XYZ file of C-alpha atoms in Angstrom:
667
model
C 6.563 -20.969 30.943
C 2.841 -20.311 30.452
C 2.222 -17.395 28.126
C -1.222 -16.518 26.838
C -0.738 -13.140 25.252
C 2.226 -11.365 23.782
C 3.431 -8.951 21.145
C 6.153 -9.516 18.564
C 7.890 -6.885 16.496
C 10.654 -7.417 13.995
C 12.614 -4.180 14.088
C 14.885 -3.101 11.255
C 16.645 0.127 12.211
C 17.175 3.095 9.917
C 14.806 1.973 7.202
C 13.023 4.839 5.460
C 10.864 5.206 2.400
C 13.290 6.242 -0.325
C 10.734 8.106 -2.415
C 7.191 9.352 -2.375
C 4.454 7.323 -3.993
C 3.308 8.637 -7.365
C 0.295 6.553 -8.350
C -0.919 6.724 -11.953
C -4.261 5.419 -13.214
C -4.383 4.075 -16.774
C -7.899 3.905 -18.246
C -8.468 1.245 -20.870
C -11.326 3.142 -22.558
C -9.142 6.134 -23.500
C -7.920 4.090 -26.481
C -11.203 4.942 -28.206
C -10.673 8.708 -28.240
C -9.929 10.349 -31.542
C -6.775 11.815 -33.036
C -4.148 13.053 -30.584
C -6.340 12.282 -27.583
C -6.182 8.519 -28.117
C -4.258 6.990 -25.215
C -2.475 3.626 -25.198
C 0.109 1.995 -22.913
C 2.895 3.163 -25.227
C 2.090 6.742 -24.197
C 2.897 6.018 -20.537
C 6.203 7.234 -19.147
C 6.933 4.596 -16.466
C 9.687 6.715 -14.932
C 7.065 9.185 -13.707
C 5.118 6.585 -11.707
C 5.936 4.384 -8.734
C 2.572 2.588 -8.941
C 0.602 2.087 -12.150
C -3.086 1.181 -11.778
C -4.963 -0.523 -14.613
C -8.574 0.718 -14.581
C -10.724 -1.321 -14.547
C -11.579 -4.980 -14.106
C -15.177 -6.113 -13.706
C -16.725 -8.659 -11.323
C -18.146 -11.874 -12.766
C -20.881 -12.797 -10.290
C -21.483 -16.289 -11.671
C -17.903 -17.492 -12.060
C -16.591 -15.470 -9.113
C -13.584 -14.151 -10.976
C -12.266 -10.794 -12.140
C -13.115 -10.218 -15.777
C -12.169 -7.727 -18.465
C -14.062 -4.689 -19.730
C -12.323 -4.193 -23.079
C -11.933 -6.774 -25.826
C -8.225 -6.220 -26.021
C -7.420 -6.232 -22.296
C -6.578 -9.885 -22.906
C -6.403 -11.201 -26.456
C -7.819 -14.689 -27.170
C -4.377 -16.160 -27.799
C -3.382 -15.129 -24.274
C -6.544 -16.433 -22.648
C -6.141 -19.809 -24.346
C -2.463 -20.176 -23.466
C -1.556 -23.656 -22.150
C -0.002 -21.869 -19.179
C -3.322 -20.302 -18.277
C -3.930 -20.586 -14.536
C -7.545 -21.697 -14.878
C -7.047 -23.808 -18.024
C -10.349 -22.666 -19.489
C -10.962 -19.648 -21.644
C -14.365 -19.153 -20.088
C -12.595 -17.907 -16.984
C -11.787 -14.777 -18.924
C -15.011 -13.305 -20.183
C -13.976 -11.159 -23.161
C -16.496 -8.375 -23.317
C -16.508 -4.716 -24.229
C -17.895 -1.920 -22.139
C -17.700 0.507 -25.054
C -19.048 -1.779 -27.756
C -16.978 -0.131 -30.480
C -15.601 -2.266 -33.281
C -14.687 -5.933 -33.448
C -11.416 -7.476 -32.347
C -9.924 -7.374 -35.856
C -10.578 -3.644 -36.142
C -8.932 -2.990 -32.788
C -5.874 -5.054 -33.681
C -5.435 -3.331 -37.038
C -5.906 0.160 -35.652
C -3.325 -0.457 -32.929
C -0.391 -2.339 -34.531
C 1.408 -2.701 -31.194
C -1.541 -4.559 -29.721
C -0.586 -8.009 -30.885
C -0.544 -8.508 -27.157
C -3.325 -7.351 -24.866
C -3.390 -4.203 -22.797
C -2.582 -6.120 -19.601
C 0.631 -7.404 -21.114
C 1.517 -4.041 -22.642
C 1.124 -2.285 -19.304
C 3.177 -4.837 -17.416
C 5.980 -4.761 -19.972
C 6.528 -1.134 -18.986
C 8.280 -2.501 -15.908
C 11.213 -3.327 -18.174
C 11.873 0.425 -18.350
C 11.294 0.946 -14.628
C 11.754 -2.291 -12.653
C 10.866 -0.511 -9.410
C 7.388 0.448 -10.643
C 4.513 -1.694 -9.348
C 1.470 -2.499 -11.458
C -1.918 -3.105 -9.867
C -5.246 -4.149 -11.344
C -8.072 -1.903 -10.177
C -11.282 -3.820 -9.504
C -14.581 -1.995 -9.853
C -14.911 1.659 -10.769
C -17.950 3.862 -11.213
C -19.464 1.579 -13.867
C -19.548 -1.453 -11.544
C -22.745 -1.405 -9.542
C -22.326 -1.745 -5.788
C -24.774 -4.646 -5.963
C -22.041 -6.787 -7.512
C -19.764 -6.134 -4.553
C -22.550 -7.012 -2.137
C -23.608 -10.203 -3.927
C -20.115 -11.627 -4.298
C -18.332 -10.345 -1.224
C -21.241 -10.350 1.214
C -21.130 -14.157 1.310
C -18.070 -15.683 3.001
C -17.791 -18.642 0.611
C -18.233 -16.502 -2.495
C -15.717 -14.040 -1.146
C -13.204 -16.792 -0.494
C -13.580 -18.203 -4.014
C -13.312 -14.809 -5.666
C -10.224 -13.853 -3.684
C -8.414 -17.074 -4.539
C -9.299 -16.661 -8.190
C -8.037 -13.087 -8.007
C -4.617 -14.283 -6.879
C -4.402 -16.637 -9.855
C -5.579 -13.892 -12.185
C -3.038 -11.363 -10.932
C -0.143 -13.807 -11.078
C -1.152 -15.009 -14.530
C -1.149 -11.493 -15.927
C 1.942 -10.317 -14.020
C 0.331 -7.677 -11.835
C 1.980 -6.795 -8.530
C -1.231 -6.249 -6.650
C -4.905 -5.332 -6.500
C -6.640 -1.988 -6.070
C -10.187 -2.135 -4.688
C -12.418 0.543 -6.194
C -15.896 0.070 -4.760
C -17.735 3.347 -5.448
C -18.899 3.376 -2.696
C -19.758 1.475 0.494
C -22.651 3.473 1.933
C -24.089 1.854 5.075
C -23.232 -0.382 8.032
C -23.692 -3.576 6.033
C -21.446 -2.299 3.250
C -18.910 -1.193 5.841
C -18.800 -4.707 7.290
C -18.503 -6.331 3.853
C -15.687 -4.027 2.798
C -13.814 -4.586 6.061
C -14.018 -8.360 5.693
C -13.031 -8.085 2.048
C -9.899 -6.105 2.861
C -8.904 -8.444 5.696
C -9.454 -11.594 3.657
C -7.576 -10.272 0.640
C -4.597 -9.333 2.806
C -4.506 -12.715 4.515
C -4.763 -14.612 1.247
C -1.992 -12.488 -0.265
C 0.200 -13.261 2.742
C -0.531 -16.967 2.653
C 0.123 -17.183 -1.078
C 3.444 -15.389 -0.674
C 4.514 -17.820 2.029
C 3.482 -20.950 0.149
C 4.983 -19.896 -3.189
C 7.999 -18.042 -1.776
C 7.106 -14.960 -3.823
C 6.880 -11.303 -2.928
C 3.456 -10.582 -1.467
C 0.873 -8.979 -3.726
C 0.085 -5.384 -2.809
C -3.374 -4.356 -1.652
C -4.680 -0.803 -2.067
C -8.068 0.882 -2.230
C -9.553 4.018 -3.773
C -11.759 5.687 -1.169
C -14.256 8.478 -0.533
C -13.164 11.980 0.427
C -16.332 13.434 2.013
C -16.536 12.958 5.790
C -20.205 11.866 6.140
C -19.673 9.220 3.455
C -16.388 8.125 5.008
C -18.153 7.602 8.330
C -21.001 5.727 6.659
C -18.925 3.380 4.519
C -15.565 2.597 6.120
C -14.150 1.133 9.300
C -11.166 3.399 8.799
C -8.900 2.147 11.580
C -9.420 -1.482 10.589
C -8.837 -1.189 6.857
C -5.860 1.028 7.619
C -4.170 -1.985 9.205
C -4.466 -4.204 6.149
C -4.159 -1.909 3.134
C -0.708 -1.019 1.852
C -1.887 2.288 0.415
C -5.138 4.236 0.548
C -5.823 6.332 -2.547
C -7.919 9.293 -1.457
C -10.208 10.381 -4.296
C -9.873 14.041 -3.344
C -11.810 15.460 -6.277
C -15.385 15.830 -7.530
C -16.172 17.959 -4.481
C -18.304 20.093 -6.811
C -19.804 19.573 -10.244
C -22.804 20.141 -12.473
C -25.005 18.461 -9.858
C -24.624 21.626 -7.726
C -26.796 24.762 -8.235
C -23.737 27.013 -8.072
C -20.168 26.940 -9.327
C -17.607 25.205 -7.161
C -14.110 23.906 -7.636
C -13.524 20.278 -8.522
C -10.610 19.816 -6.110
C -9.857 22.744 -3.772
C -6.943 22.359 -1.413
C -8.546 24.475 1.324
C -11.957 25.903 2.197
C -13.191 29.424 1.399
C -13.664 31.992 4.136
C -17.371 32.220 3.351
C -18.066 28.507 3.740
C -19.978 27.173 6.740
C -21.010 23.828 8.258
C -20.597 20.860 5.893
C -19.266 23.148 3.179
C -16.053 23.249 5.213
C -15.610 19.529 4.505
C -15.472 19.958 0.726
C -11.730 20.305 0.294
C -8.620 18.168 0.346
C -7.350 19.335 3.725
C -10.625 18.373 5.399
C -10.566 14.945 3.741
C -7.009 14.293 4.880
C -7.919 15.429 8.394
C -10.836 12.987 8.483
C -8.874 9.921 7.409
C -6.041 10.682 9.807
C -8.456 11.478 12.633
C -10.079 8.061 12.284
C -6.801 6.193 12.490
C -5.135 5.769 9.102
C -1.331 6.143 9.276
C -0.282 9.207 7.328
C 2.384 7.192 5.509
C -0.351 5.040 3.924
C -2.541 7.878 2.711
C -2.089 8.972 -0.917
C -3.619 12.279 -2.035
C -5.561 12.032 -5.289
C -5.118 14.847 -7.794
C -7.367 15.293 -10.851
C -6.002 15.865 -14.321
C -9.374 17.319 -15.338
C -11.864 20.039 -14.467
C -15.602 20.177 -13.742
C -17.636 22.624 -15.810
C -20.830 24.650 -15.328
C -23.151 26.845 -17.336
C -23.541 30.246 -15.654
C -26.981 31.764 -15.063
C -25.506 35.241 -15.357
C -22.442 35.780 -17.543
C -21.373 38.670 -15.330
C -21.236 36.571 -12.170
C -18.110 34.515 -12.713
C -16.779 33.960 -9.205
C -16.759 30.695 -7.288
C -20.238 30.065 -5.820
C -22.042 31.894 -8.638
C -25.450 30.599 -9.706
C -25.285 27.871 -12.344
C -27.813 26.002 -14.466
C -26.262 22.663 -15.254
C -23.224 21.251 -16.980
C -20.847 23.044 -19.293
C -20.381 22.015 -22.908
C -18.716 18.753 -23.890
C -15.008 18.749 -24.570
C -13.804 18.215 -28.126
C -12.088 14.935 -27.229
C -13.560 13.674 -23.959
C -17.140 14.240 -25.173
C -18.665 14.353 -21.682
C -21.010 17.020 -20.319
C -19.595 18.950 -17.378
C -16.090 17.577 -17.849
C -12.872 18.746 -19.534
C -9.434 17.150 -19.676
C -6.536 19.398 -18.697
C -5.304 19.493 -22.279
C -8.755 20.631 -23.442
C -8.686 23.445 -20.886
C -5.232 24.504 -22.088
C -6.596 24.664 -25.615
C -9.575 26.803 -24.542
C -7.394 29.269 -22.633
C -4.783 29.542 -25.394
C -6.981 29.520 -28.490
C -10.444 30.625 -27.400
C -9.403 33.357 -24.984
C -10.937 31.996 -21.812
C -10.083 34.198 -18.825
C -8.094 32.563 -16.059
C -8.472 33.457 -12.335
C -6.875 32.272 -9.084
C -8.528 31.622 -5.709
C -6.066 32.591 -2.979
C -8.272 30.966 -0.323
C -8.440 27.580 -1.976
C -5.102 27.713 -3.840
C -6.630 26.712 -7.167
C -7.422 28.243 -10.595
C -10.677 28.567 -12.488
C -11.509 29.907 -15.946
C -14.551 31.160 -17.823
C -15.875 32.628 -21.063
C -19.426 33.734 -21.806
C -21.649 31.344 -19.843
C -19.049 28.561 -19.569
C -17.091 28.056 -16.317
C -14.514 25.450 -15.223
C -12.701 24.718 -11.962
C -9.498 22.794 -12.638
C -5.853 22.300 -11.615
C -2.801 23.766 -13.306
C 0.937 23.416 -12.729
C 0.941 25.909 -9.841
C -1.955 24.344 -7.924
C -0.502 20.878 -8.436
C 2.843 22.100 -7.113
C 1.176 23.519 -3.995
C -0.714 20.276 -3.441
C 2.509 18.288 -3.793
C 4.163 20.475 -1.169
C 1.150 19.885 1.064
C 1.632 16.121 0.696
C 5.062 16.535 2.267
C 3.776 18.952 4.908
C 1.217 16.362 6.085
C 3.739 13.503 5.879
C 1.544 11.578 3.435
C 2.721 8.616 1.389
C 2.510 10.544 -1.856
C 0.154 11.560 -4.637
C -2.108 9.779 -7.105
C -3.413 11.092 -10.433
C -6.703 10.432 -12.154
C -5.823 9.874 -14.856
C -2.853 9.671 -17.227
C -4.890 10.207 -20.384
C -6.295 13.523 -19.099
C -2.951 15.247 -18.584
C -1.315 16.773 -21.674
C 0.522 13.525 -22.345
C 1.682 14.589 -25.823
C 2.739 18.099 -24.815
C 0.959 19.535 -27.859
C -1.862 21.437 -26.145
C -0.327 23.203 -23.147
C 3.105 23.745 -24.721
C 4.795 22.792 -21.428
C 6.268 19.429 -22.348
C 4.729 15.999 -21.943
C 2.719 15.366 -18.794
C 3.090 18.874 -17.299
C 0.945 18.101 -14.243
C 2.338 14.645 -13.503
C 5.885 15.863 -14.081
C 5.289 18.683 -11.601
C 4.192 16.172 -8.969
C 7.177 13.926 -9.566
C 9.761 16.714 -9.634
C 8.321 18.456 -6.580
C 8.190 15.318 -4.457
C 11.639 14.212 -5.601
C 13.120 17.386 -4.115
C 11.526 16.820 -0.694
C 12.389 14.604 2.261
C 10.532 11.289 1.828
C 7.727 10.557 4.285
C 8.758 9.219 7.672
C 7.092 6.147 9.083
C 5.369 6.234 12.468
C 6.085 3.235 14.661
C 3.043 1.020 14.962
C 2.286 -1.783 17.381
C 0.414 -4.880 16.242
C -1.357 -6.463 19.199
C -2.559 -10.041 19.585
C -4.644 -11.636 22.291
C -6.166 -15.071 22.771
C -9.464 -13.869 21.303
C -9.427 -14.284 17.536
C -11.446 -11.133 16.958
C -9.466 -8.819 19.215
C -6.775 -7.398 17.003
C -5.943 -3.727 17.142
C -3.283 -1.379 15.930
C -2.239 1.915 17.491
C 0.576 4.396 17.403
C 2.868 5.246 20.251
C 1.505 8.524 21.647
C 3.403 11.323 19.988
C 4.566 12.676 23.326
C 6.343 9.436 24.107
C 8.521 8.981 21.070
C 10.341 10.752 18.302
C 11.264 7.650 16.358
C 10.133 8.185 12.808
C 12.539 6.037 10.835
C 12.271 2.554 12.351
C 10.114 0.176 10.319
C 8.266 -2.748 11.813
C 7.194 -6.054 10.319
C 4.670 -8.091 12.301
C 3.669 -11.710 12.130
C 0.952 -12.549 9.573
C -2.582 -13.669 10.371
C -2.339 -12.774 14.045
C -6.063 -12.946 14.617
C -6.121 -16.591 13.513
C -3.608 -17.813 16.118
C -4.860 -19.931 19.003
C -2.291 -19.998 21.779
C -1.554 -23.121 23.789
C -0.460 -23.119 27.396
C 3.091 -23.972 26.332
C 4.157 -21.432 23.784
C 7.316 -23.254 22.717
C 5.343 -26.354 21.761
C 2.774 -24.560 19.650
C 3.250 -25.715 16.051
C 0.927 -23.086 14.655
C 2.831 -20.255 16.280
C 6.150 -21.747 15.191
C 4.901 -21.759 11.611
C 3.970 -18.098 11.919
C 7.400 -17.125 13.193
C 8.986 -19.146 10.426
C 6.727 -17.643 7.757
C 7.532 -14.098 8.828
C 11.247 -14.775 8.436
C 10.524 -16.661 5.235
C 9.095 -13.472 3.744
C 12.241 -11.600 4.664
C 14.305 -14.327 3.038
C 12.325 -14.305 -0.192
C 15.332 -12.527 -1.701
C 18.976 -12.651 -0.620
C 20.143 -10.065 1.883
C 21.384 -7.130 -0.131
C 22.653 -3.841 1.143
C 23.281 -0.511 -0.511
C 26.140 1.889 0.014
C 24.539 4.662 2.030
C 21.212 2.839 2.104
C 19.363 -0.151 3.465
C 16.540 -2.463 2.529
C 14.500 -0.537 0.017
C 11.053 -1.018 1.436
C 9.436 -2.648 4.428
C 5.708 -3.056 4.811
C 3.758 -5.018 7.370
C 4.376 -8.757 6.931
C 6.439 -8.263 3.794
C 9.998 -7.349 2.960
C 10.879 -6.150 -0.532
C 14.529 -5.601 -1.338
C 15.921 -3.461 -4.085
C 17.260 -5.061 -7.230
C 20.168 -2.638 -7.247
C 22.797 -3.856 -4.819
C 26.511 -3.807 -4.242
C 26.978 -6.901 -2.125
C 25.118 -10.024 -1.049
C 25.367 -11.293 2.534
C 24.504 -14.772 3.754
C 24.940 -14.100 7.458
C 22.725 -12.010 9.713
C 22.316 -11.406 13.420
C 18.875 -12.157 14.835
C 18.552 -10.638 18.306
C 15.741 -11.481 20.722
C 15.200 -8.743 23.313
C 12.662 -8.079 26.024
C 12.264 -7.913 29.783
C 12.791 -10.940 32.003
C 10.296 -13.809 31.702
C 8.539 -12.391 28.646
C 9.141 -15.571 26.615
C 12.120 -14.750 24.385
C 13.798 -18.130 24.871
C 10.602 -20.059 24.206
C 10.122 -18.233 20.934
C 13.735 -18.709 19.926
C 13.519 -22.420 20.598
C 10.612 -22.624 18.181
C 13.137 -21.761 15.499
C 16.141 -23.686 16.778
C 14.203 -26.920 17.017
C 13.219 -26.915 13.377
C 14.838 -30.059 12.016
C 13.036 -30.849 8.778
C 12.740 -29.395 5.309
C 14.886 -26.413 4.468
C 15.030 -25.231 8.062
C 18.077 -26.585 9.867
C 20.057 -25.589 12.876
C 23.714 -26.053 13.506
C 24.755 -29.066 15.594
C 27.632 -27.325 17.344
C 28.903 -23.901 18.364
C 26.142 -23.210 20.845
C 26.981 -21.367 24.034
C 24.544 -20.865 26.872
C 24.304 -20.132 30.532
C 21.039 -20.624 32.373
C 20.118 -20.577 36.017
C 17.539 -22.012 38.392
C 17.750 -20.318 41.739
C 21.318 -20.866 42.946
C 21.948 -23.523 40.321
C 23.774 -22.610 37.082
C 23.790 -24.846 34.014
C 26.356 -24.359 31.253
C 26.249 -26.245 27.972
C 28.159 -26.468 24.703
C 25.693 -28.740 22.958
C 22.980 -27.594 20.614
C 20.151 -29.793 21.882
C 19.330 -28.370 25.292
C 17.031 -30.412 27.509
C 13.471 -29.136 27.452
C 13.249 -29.207 31.220
C 15.314 -26.041 31.307
C 13.192 -24.122 28.809
C 11.304 -22.275 31.494
C 14.472 -21.048 33.196
C 15.797 -17.536 32.855
C 18.716 -16.897 30.539
C 21.853 -15.426 32.074
C 23.969 -13.098 29.948
C 23.464 -14.006 26.319
C 22.676 -17.323 24.615
C 24.172 -17.478 21.110
C 23.493 -20.112 18.476
C 23.610 -20.464 14.700
C 20.403 -21.263 12.836
C 20.817 -22.121 9.158
C 18.148 -21.807 6.505
C 19.001 -23.484 3.217
C 17.881 -21.834 0.009
C 18.479 -23.799 -3.162
C 18.583 -20.627 -5.233
C 20.774 -18.517 -2.990
C 22.539 -21.073 -0.842
C 22.386 -21.288 2.948
C 21.638 -18.234 5.043
C 22.940 -18.256 8.600
C 21.205 -16.453 11.434
C 23.376 -16.066 14.479
C 20.622 -15.910 17.075
C 21.297 -13.889 20.206
C 19.014 -14.505 23.187
C 19.684 -11.721 25.694
C 18.778 -12.124 29.324
C 15.929 -10.017 30.677
C 17.239 -6.482 30.676
C 15.079 -4.559 33.062
C 18.165 -2.797 34.371
C 20.508 -3.316 31.416
C 18.196 -2.669 28.495
C 20.968 -1.149 26.368
C 23.479 -3.995 26.670
C 22.627 -5.600 23.358
C 23.292 -2.345 21.544
C 27.011 -2.898 21.916
C 26.607 -5.871 19.570
C 24.657 -3.849 17.050
C 25.688 -4.013 13.395
C 24.355 -3.193 9.951
C 23.295 -6.806 9.518
C 21.191 -7.085 12.658
C 17.488 -7.845 12.972
C 15.708 -7.392 16.284
C 12.766 -9.449 17.524
C 11.359 -7.529 20.478
C 8.837 -9.248 22.745
C 6.500 -8.142 25.500
C 3.174 -9.118 27.044
C -0.027 -7.296 26.293
C -1.015 -7.898 29.907
C 1.811 -5.558 30.928
C -0.088 -2.779 29.165
C 1.594 0.635 29.421
C 4.502 -0.758 31.375
C 5.356 -3.164 28.561
C 5.213 -0.374 26.004
C 7.449 1.804 28.146
C 9.987 -1.012 28.459
C 10.147 -1.664 24.725
C 10.107 2.041 23.953
C 13.457 2.548 25.663
C 15.045 -0.187 23.544
C 13.732 1.392 20.367
C 15.295 4.676 21.369
C 18.650 2.976 21.868
C 18.445 1.346 18.457
C 17.671 4.705 16.922
C 20.405 6.590 18.766
C 23.188 4.079 18.229
C 22.514 3.306 14.587
C 24.554 6.262 13.382
C 27.721 4.758 14.822
C 27.488 1.817 12.468
C 26.322 3.233 9.111
């Protein structure tokens, strides 16, 4: 049959996020702080973090590669390893942002640093194998000009992205975090959008070619609405990013003529106009309003405060007149800035007075002409509860070295703020996942993602995996003969098969994200047989798609040469067959009942995996029939035409409901 536009969804019922995201930023310059404030990878508690971000990597404009900031991010012996991906040490420009000491001094002062910081951070995964490590590219010290020069040119962008993949794999990172601070106009918005899309596609392609788990892609983004509108195509980047780290802090600081809180949860009653946008709730509202799925948005929480010098010591409230930055902290040594542990020390030992804003749900403290707006355990707890209330993916902290990581200053144990986040979120129901539809048309540029309208569904636990690189597909008039499409179908299943099928007692696959399936390492049983069910209304193209798979006869993709049952019809004529190689002249005929066949994929590492493929006849009237064959080991490939518009969505919606309703009978 001729088919020019369609939608594919791989549906895995009853898959939920098992825990909230807790993202932790590690800063490589905190190693230079003195005494008990010095922070190294050995101070990190990996059990408190689900995602660990290494801040930062720089951009080498000439070589078009990520490069290090600190001398000991990568030690020379690592860069010159014979297993080095680039084979040349020049690919790793060893340079220091801080300029403090030579390499020998650093190595002697940190005995555990016989290996570089990259390696030290990634070895923390031994203590928490579920934790993901990501390299954060950019940061405030990387001029936006670098992003524009490298990523504004398609060829430069392509080279840099491919080199990034090699760099990440070489140094054992699980992904990349983009930290461009910040895109600020229409040209920047376009560059950043293309950058995100191209990174995601390259990560997908690399995963398919190498048979490895796809690298993660995240970004740290602006929190203020006018700057969000100026710098981001929110709906587009929301499709391609795995997580979006909302930098929901620095709303106020010494740059303001009056005191204001660094990271208020809500607005104050007195605020008006754009002042109402300077809080975390408003930032969350903006990102969700412009199309980011709530389950991708991560709320940033600061482990520091912003300080001011008061004009009048008697006026100590929020919004009091100020005349610049407060004094430097004893350890952080930055004007207008204090780490949480420094604030604890001031309150406990220098008798600063602590106050609470009931409007904004945050604390502030002051003494003489010094004033600080910061977060404490109570405000962090309230923000963590708000994460759950808004169904966000989780929380992120900037940064680990600014919390009381030793427990010596605040006398509340190690990492009092981070621990509060982790413990609070662990007691709450993990975020549900809204169903999303990935659309594809014959125009390469027309790719869009949207939610089912909330009034038309209550399915929050189904997870969907779509085909990769949809916008690059060029459809032929005969779908079943399109080699490019067949490769896409195969690659999507290949990602799912990157690990053996493993199921948990009382659980399922640990995590599903678009185009990628990651299974937990903790399992009770391995299965080598799965059901693969093709469903959709009559004449939508299910059989043509299935035949793309069944006809694979080379490489590791095989299909069984017997045990195929089918019944097809052409008007009054019925054809029955028990052979596996059906004549192509019947491919455009409608299936009657159900067509069942085995399709075997051979994996040298895990042995053969058998898909028993079920091709159900068009079920306009009997859309629930296939549910009676439902099992724990069943994957659904649901198909419909974009040209059917709302009608197609309504048809598929009913099947999703049946999957959701009937799942409880089988688990």
